[in-house]
Coordinates of C-alpha atoms in Angstrom, one line a residue:
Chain A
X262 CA 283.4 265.0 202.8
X263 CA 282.2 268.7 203.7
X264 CA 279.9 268.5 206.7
X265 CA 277.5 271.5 206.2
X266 CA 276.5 273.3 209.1
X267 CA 272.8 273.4 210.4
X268 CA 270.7 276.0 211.6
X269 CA 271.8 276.4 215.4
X270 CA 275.2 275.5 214.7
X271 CA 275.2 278.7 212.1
X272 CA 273.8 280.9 215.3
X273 CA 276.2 279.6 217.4
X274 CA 279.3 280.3 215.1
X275 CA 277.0 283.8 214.5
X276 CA 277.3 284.5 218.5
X277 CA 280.5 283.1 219.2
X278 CA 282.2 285.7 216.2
X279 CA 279.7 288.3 217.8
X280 CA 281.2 287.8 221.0
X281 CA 284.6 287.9 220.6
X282 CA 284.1 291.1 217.9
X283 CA 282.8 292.6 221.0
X284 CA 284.9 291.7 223.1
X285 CA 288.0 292.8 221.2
X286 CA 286.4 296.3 220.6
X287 CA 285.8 296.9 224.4
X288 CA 289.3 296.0 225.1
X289 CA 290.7 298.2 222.5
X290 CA 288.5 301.4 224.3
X291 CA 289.3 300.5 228.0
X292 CA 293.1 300.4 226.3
X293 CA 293.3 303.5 225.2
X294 CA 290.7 305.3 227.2
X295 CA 292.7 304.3 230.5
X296 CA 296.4 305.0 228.6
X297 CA 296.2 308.7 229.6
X298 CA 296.1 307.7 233.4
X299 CA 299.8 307.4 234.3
X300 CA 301.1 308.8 237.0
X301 CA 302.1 312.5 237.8
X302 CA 305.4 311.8 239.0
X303 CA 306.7 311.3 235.4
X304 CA 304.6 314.0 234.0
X305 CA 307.4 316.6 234.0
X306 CA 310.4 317.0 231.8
X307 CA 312.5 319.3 233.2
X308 CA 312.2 322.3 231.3
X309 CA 311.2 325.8 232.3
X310 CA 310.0 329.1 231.1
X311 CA 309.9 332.6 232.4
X312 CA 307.4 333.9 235.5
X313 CA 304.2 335.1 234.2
X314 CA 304.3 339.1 234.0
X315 CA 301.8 342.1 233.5
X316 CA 302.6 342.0 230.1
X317 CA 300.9 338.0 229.5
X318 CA 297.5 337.2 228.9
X319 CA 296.2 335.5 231.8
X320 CA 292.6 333.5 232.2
X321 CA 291.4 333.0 236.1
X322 CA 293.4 335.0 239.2
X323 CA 296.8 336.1 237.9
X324 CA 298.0 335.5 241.9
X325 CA 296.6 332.0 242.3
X326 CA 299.1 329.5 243.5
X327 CA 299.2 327.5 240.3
X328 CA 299.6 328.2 237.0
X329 CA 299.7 327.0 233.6
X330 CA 301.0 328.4 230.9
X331 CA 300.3 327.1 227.3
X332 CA 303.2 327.9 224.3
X333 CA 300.2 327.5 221.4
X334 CA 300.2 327.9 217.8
X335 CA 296.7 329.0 216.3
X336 CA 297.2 327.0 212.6
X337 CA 298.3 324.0 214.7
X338 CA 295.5 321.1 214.6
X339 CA 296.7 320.0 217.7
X340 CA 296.3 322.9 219.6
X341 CA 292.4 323.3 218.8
X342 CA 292.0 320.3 219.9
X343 CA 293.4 320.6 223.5
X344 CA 291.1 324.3 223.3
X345 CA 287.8 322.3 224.7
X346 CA 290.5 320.8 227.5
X347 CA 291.8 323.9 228.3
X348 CA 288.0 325.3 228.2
X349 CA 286.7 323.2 230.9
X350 CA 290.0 323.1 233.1
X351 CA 289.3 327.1 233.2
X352 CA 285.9 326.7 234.3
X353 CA 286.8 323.9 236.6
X354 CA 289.5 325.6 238.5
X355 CA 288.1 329.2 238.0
X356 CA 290.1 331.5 240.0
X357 CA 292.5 328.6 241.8
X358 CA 294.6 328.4 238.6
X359 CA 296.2 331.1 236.2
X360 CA 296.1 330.4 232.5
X361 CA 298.3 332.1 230.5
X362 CA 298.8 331.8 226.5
X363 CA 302.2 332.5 225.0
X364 CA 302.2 332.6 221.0
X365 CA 304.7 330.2 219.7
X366 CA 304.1 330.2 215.9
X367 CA 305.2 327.4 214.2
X368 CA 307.0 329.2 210.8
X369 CA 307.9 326.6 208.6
X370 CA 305.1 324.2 209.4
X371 CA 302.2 326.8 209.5
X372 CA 302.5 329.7 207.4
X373 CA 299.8 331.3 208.2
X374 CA 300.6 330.8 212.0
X375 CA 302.5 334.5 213.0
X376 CA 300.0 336.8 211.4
X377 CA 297.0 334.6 213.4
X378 CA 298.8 335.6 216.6
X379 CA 299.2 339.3 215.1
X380 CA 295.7 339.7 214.8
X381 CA 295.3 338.2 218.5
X382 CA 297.2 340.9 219.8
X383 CA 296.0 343.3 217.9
X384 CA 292.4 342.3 219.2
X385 CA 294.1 342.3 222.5
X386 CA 294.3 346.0 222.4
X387 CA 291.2 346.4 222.3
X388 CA 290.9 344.3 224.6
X389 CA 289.5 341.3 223.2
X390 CA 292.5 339.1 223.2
X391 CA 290.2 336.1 224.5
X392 CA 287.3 336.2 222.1
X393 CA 289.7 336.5 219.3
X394 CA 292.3 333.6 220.7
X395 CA 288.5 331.4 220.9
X396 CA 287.2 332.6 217.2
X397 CA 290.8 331.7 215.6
X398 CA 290.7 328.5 216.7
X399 CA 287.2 327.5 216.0
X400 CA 287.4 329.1 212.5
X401 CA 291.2 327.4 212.2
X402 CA 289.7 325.5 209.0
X403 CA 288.6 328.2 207.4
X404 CA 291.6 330.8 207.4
X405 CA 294.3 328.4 207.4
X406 CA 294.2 327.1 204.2
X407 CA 294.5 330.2 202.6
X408 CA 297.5 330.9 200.5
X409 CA 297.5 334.5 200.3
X410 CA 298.4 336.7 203.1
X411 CA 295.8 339.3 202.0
X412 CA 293.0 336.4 202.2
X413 CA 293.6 335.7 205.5
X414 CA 294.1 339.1 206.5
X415 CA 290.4 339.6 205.3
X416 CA 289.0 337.2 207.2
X417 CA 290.4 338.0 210.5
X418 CA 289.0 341.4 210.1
X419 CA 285.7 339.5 209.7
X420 CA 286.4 338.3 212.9
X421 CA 287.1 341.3 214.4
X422 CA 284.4 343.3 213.2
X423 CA 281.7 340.1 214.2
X424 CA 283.4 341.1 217.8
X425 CA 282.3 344.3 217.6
X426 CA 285.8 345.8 217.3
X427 CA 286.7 348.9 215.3
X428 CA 288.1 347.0 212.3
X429 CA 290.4 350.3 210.7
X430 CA 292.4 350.0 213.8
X431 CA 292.5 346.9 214.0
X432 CA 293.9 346.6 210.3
X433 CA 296.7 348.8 211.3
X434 CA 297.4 347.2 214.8
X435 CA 298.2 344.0 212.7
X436 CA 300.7 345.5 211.0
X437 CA 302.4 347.5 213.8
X438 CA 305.4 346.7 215.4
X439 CA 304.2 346.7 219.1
X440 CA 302.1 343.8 218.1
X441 CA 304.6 342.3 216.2
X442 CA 307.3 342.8 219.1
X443 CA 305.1 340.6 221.6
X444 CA 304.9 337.9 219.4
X445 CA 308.6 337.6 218.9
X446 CA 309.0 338.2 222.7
X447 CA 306.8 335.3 223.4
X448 CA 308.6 332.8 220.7
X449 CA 311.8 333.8 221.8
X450 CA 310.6 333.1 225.7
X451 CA 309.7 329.6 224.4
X452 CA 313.0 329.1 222.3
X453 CA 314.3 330.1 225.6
X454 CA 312.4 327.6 227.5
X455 CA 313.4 324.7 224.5
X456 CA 309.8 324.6 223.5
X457 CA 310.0 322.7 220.1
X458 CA 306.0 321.4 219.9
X459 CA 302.5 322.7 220.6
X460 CA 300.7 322.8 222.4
X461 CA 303.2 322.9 225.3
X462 CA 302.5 323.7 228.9
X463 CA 304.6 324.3 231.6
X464 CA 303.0 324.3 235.2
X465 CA 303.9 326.7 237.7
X466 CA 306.8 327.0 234.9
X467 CA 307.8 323.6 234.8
X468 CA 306.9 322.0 231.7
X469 CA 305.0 319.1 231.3
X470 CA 304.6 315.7 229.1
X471 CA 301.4 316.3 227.0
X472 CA 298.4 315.1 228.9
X473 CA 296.6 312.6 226.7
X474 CA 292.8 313.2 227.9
X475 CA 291.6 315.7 230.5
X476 CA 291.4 313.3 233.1
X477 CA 294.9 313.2 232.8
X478 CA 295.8 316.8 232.9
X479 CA 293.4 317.3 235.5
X480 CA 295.3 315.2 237.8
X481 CA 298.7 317.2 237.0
X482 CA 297.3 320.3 238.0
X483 CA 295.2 318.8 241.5
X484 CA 299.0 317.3 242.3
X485 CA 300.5 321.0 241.9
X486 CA 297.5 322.3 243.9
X487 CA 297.9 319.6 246.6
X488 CA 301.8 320.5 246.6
X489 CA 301.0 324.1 246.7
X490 CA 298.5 324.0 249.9
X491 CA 300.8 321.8 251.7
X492 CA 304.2 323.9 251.3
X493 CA 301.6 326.5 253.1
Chain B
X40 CA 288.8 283.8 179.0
X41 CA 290.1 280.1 179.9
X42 CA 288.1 277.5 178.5
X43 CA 285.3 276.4 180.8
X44 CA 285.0 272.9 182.0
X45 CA 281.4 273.4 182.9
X46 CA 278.8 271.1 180.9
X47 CA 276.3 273.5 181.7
X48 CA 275.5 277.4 183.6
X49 CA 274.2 276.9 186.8
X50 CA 272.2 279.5 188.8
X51 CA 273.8 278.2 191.9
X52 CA 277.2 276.7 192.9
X53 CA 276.1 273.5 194.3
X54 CA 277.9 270.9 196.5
X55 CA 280.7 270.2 194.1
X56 CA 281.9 274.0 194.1
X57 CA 281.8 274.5 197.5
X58 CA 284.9 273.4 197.7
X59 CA 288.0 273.8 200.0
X60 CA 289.4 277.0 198.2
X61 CA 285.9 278.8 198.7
X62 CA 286.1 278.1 202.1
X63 CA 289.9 278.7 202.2
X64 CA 289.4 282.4 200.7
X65 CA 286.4 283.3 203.0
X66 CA 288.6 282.1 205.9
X67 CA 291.4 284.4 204.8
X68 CA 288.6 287.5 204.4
X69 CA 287.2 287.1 208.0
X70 CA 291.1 286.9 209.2
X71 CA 292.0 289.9 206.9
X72 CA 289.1 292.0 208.0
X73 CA 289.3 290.9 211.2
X74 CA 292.8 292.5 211.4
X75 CA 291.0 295.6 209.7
X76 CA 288.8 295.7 212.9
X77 CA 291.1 295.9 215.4
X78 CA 292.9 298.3 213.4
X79 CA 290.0 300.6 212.9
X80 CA 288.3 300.1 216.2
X81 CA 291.7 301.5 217.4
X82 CA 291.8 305.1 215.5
X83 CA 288.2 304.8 216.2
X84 CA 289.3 304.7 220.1
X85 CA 291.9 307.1 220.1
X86 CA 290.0 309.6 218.5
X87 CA 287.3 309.4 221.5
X88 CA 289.7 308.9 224.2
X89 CA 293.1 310.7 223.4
X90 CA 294.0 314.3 222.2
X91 CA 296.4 314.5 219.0
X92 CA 300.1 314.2 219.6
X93 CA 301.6 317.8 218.8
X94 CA 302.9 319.9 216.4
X95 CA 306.2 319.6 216.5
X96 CA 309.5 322.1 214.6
X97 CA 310.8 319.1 213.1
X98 CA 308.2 316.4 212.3
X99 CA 304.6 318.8 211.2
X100 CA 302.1 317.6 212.8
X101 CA 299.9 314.6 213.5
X102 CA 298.2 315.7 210.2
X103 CA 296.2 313.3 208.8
X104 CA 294.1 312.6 211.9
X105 CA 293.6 315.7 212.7
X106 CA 292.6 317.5 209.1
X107 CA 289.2 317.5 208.1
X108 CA 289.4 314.9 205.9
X109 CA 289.1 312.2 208.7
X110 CA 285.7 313.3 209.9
X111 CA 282.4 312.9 207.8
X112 CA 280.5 315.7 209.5
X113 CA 280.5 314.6 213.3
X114 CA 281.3 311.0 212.3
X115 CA 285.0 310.0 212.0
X116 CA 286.2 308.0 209.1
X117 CA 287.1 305.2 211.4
X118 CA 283.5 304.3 212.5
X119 CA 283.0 303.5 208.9
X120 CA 285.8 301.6 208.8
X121 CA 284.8 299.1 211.8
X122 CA 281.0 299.3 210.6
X123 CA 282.8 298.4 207.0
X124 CA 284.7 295.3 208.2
X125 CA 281.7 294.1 210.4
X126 CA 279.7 293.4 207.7
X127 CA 282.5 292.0 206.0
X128 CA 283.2 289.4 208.5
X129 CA 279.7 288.7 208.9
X130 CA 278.6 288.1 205.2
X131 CA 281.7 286.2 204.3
X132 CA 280.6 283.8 207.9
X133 CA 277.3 283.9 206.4
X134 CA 278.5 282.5 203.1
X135 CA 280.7 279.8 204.9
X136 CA 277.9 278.4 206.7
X137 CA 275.5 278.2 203.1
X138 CA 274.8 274.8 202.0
X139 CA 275.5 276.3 198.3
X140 CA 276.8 279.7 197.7
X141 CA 274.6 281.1 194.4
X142 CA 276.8 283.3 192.1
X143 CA 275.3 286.6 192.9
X144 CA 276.4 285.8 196.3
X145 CA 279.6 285.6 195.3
X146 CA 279.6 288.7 193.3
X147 CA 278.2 290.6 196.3
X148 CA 281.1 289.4 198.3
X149 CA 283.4 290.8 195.6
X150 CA 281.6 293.8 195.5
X151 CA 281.8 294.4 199.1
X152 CA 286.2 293.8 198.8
X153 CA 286.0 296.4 195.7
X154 CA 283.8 299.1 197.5
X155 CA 286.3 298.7 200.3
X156 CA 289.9 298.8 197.9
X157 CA 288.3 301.6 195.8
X158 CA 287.7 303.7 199.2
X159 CA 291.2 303.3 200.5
X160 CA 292.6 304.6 197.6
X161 CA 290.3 307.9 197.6
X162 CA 291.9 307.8 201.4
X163 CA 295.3 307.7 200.4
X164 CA 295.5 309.9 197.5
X165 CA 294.0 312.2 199.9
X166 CA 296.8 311.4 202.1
X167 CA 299.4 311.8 199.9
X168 CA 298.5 314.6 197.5
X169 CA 296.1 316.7 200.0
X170 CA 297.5 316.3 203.4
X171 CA 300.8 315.1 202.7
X172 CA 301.5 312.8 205.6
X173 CA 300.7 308.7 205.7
X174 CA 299.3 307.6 208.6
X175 CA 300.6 303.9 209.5
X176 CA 296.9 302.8 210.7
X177 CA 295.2 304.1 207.7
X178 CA 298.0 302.5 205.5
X179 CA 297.6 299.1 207.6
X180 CA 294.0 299.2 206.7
X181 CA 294.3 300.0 203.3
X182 CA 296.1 297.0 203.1
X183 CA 293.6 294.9 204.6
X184 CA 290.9 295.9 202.3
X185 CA 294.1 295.3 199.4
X186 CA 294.5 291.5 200.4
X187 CA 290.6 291.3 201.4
X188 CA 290.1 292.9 197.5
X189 CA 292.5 290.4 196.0
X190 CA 291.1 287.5 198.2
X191 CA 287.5 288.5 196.8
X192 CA 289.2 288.6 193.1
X193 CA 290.1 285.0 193.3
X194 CA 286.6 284.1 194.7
X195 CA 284.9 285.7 192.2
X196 CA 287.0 283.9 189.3
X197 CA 286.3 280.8 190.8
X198 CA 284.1 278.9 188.0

């Protein structure tokens, strides 16, 4: 004989499902939200790149005592989405930390990858390698699905003309070999270094795991800084 | 069609046909979409709380998460997915505790499973053909809403 259920017994079974919905959902985000939080001493792998020189782009005091440098490919998804990290870490740290971005295109993956960092460094002659590195990865969407090399090449000088460069030269920087030469230098610096992913950073040249919130990288870099005022 | 052993349409399922299998299959749907939930509520989690895993030189990327096919304008895909098996836990608890289950009740319940298969398969053709990479939580809750669909078919069959 089915017993059916009355009125409050319904709510209760309502509540009690409620509950434990809830419950299960806030465990789930205090999981993953606190998963990032590990400790620094296993943060780094063991790898390391080449000292930062007058010829890298560096973001906050090129002396500071720390410094982190970011192997970054500007069709990888990844990589835009560690730019808002990287964003506030610079504003955070200001003038304690250098950044510094090394191009690491990822060829077979992202074939529209090398001629985005082209058209960074051809900005960067006119000295605008920032706003450019910023615009390519906010507009990622938009020139990396296209398939022709003359489409993409059209909107970056889009880009370079909304910021207010002189887009003739800039069309011919992109193809130079100058521009083409620093890009090459930088991938071979990160084969060099056994980058195989991006984003990859290295701090004060040692390369680190991935940090998996900002929270997390945060505490890598206060670690080096601690370090780095105490060897004083 | 198999012959009907019904002396007569009724508007309403009534004591008789609230049987054990109705209550068995709506059982299975709250479990199945539970599963679903957790499932969901976890991309839905990481996508807050962690940043993508990398590209990498031998593996591509952690594509399907990150393309713009997981976001609906500010909102990811995922939210819908836990708002989705909410109300499917919900309505098939609802239906449990009825004293009779009418047959448009039991359609809507169907309805809700076939809305939900018919989506994951926009989401993994999109997968497949447009991005190219599976992701295993998106596959485990397409297979959720697969069971939860097939659950729903036998329901809905049920004279």
């Amino acid at each position: 004989m089915m017993c059916l259920m009355n009125t409050s017994r319904r709510k209760e079974l309502f509540i009690g499902v409620g509950f434990v919905v809830l419950v299960v959902a806030l465990m789930i985000f205090a999981g993953v939200a606190s998963s990032g939080k590990s400790s620094t001493k296993t943060a780094f792998t063991g790898g390391q790149t080449t000292p930062i020189t007058a010829s890298d782009h560096i973001k906050g005091n090129p002396s500071a005592t720390v410094s982190v440098v970011e192997y970054g490919d500007f069709q990888c998804p990844a990589c835009a989405q560690y730019e808002p990290v990287i964003q506030q870490l610079i504003s955070e740290y200001g003038d304690r930390i250098a950044f510094v971005f090394r191009h690491f295109p990822l060829y077979q993956a992202h074939p529209n990858a090398e001629i985005a960092s082209h058209a960074a460094e051809a900005a960067a002659l006119q000295g605008k390698f920032w706003e450019m590195h910023d615009l390519l990865y906010a507009k990622q969407s938009e020139w990396s699905t296209a398939s022709m090399r003359s489409i993409v090449r059209d909107h970056f000088s889009v880009y370079a003309s909304s910021l207010g460069m002189d887009v003739a030269k800039f069309e011919s920087d992109i193809r130079s070999e100058a521009v083409v030469q620093k890009v090459n230098a930088d991938a071979a610096s990160g084969n060099a270094a056994r980058v195989n992913h991006t984003p990859t950073f290295f701090i004060n040249l040692v390369e680190i795991k991935n940090p998996t919130n900002y929270d997390a990288f945060k505490s890598v870099i206060d670690a080096a800084l601690a370090s780095s005022t105490s060897a004083q | 069609m198999t012959p009907s052993n019904q002396s007569s349409t009724q508007p309403s399922l009534q004591a008789p046909a609230r049987n054990s299998l109705v209550m068995r299959l709506l059982t299975a749907i709250v479990g199945v979409s539970f599963i679903g939930f957790v499932d969901s509520a976890y991309l839905l989690a990481d996508h807050y709380f962690k940043l993508p895993l990398p590209c990498s030189v031998t593996n591509g990327c952690e594509a399907v998460l990150t393309s713009p096919y997981a976001m609906v304008g500010p909102i990811p895909l995922a939210f819908f997915g836990v708002v989705y098996y909410i109300v499917v836990i919900f309505f098939a608890l609802y239906l449990y505790t009825e004293a009779s289950i009418s047959r448009t009740q039991i359609l809507m319940m169907f309805a809700l499973t076939l809305v939900g298969f018919l989506m994951s398969i926009v989401f993994m053709s999109i997968q497949t053909f447009l991005i190219g990479a599976i992701c295993m939580y998106c596959a485990l809750s397409a297979l959720c809403t697969l069971v939860s669909f097939g659950l729903g078919t036998t329901l809905a069959r049920i004279k």
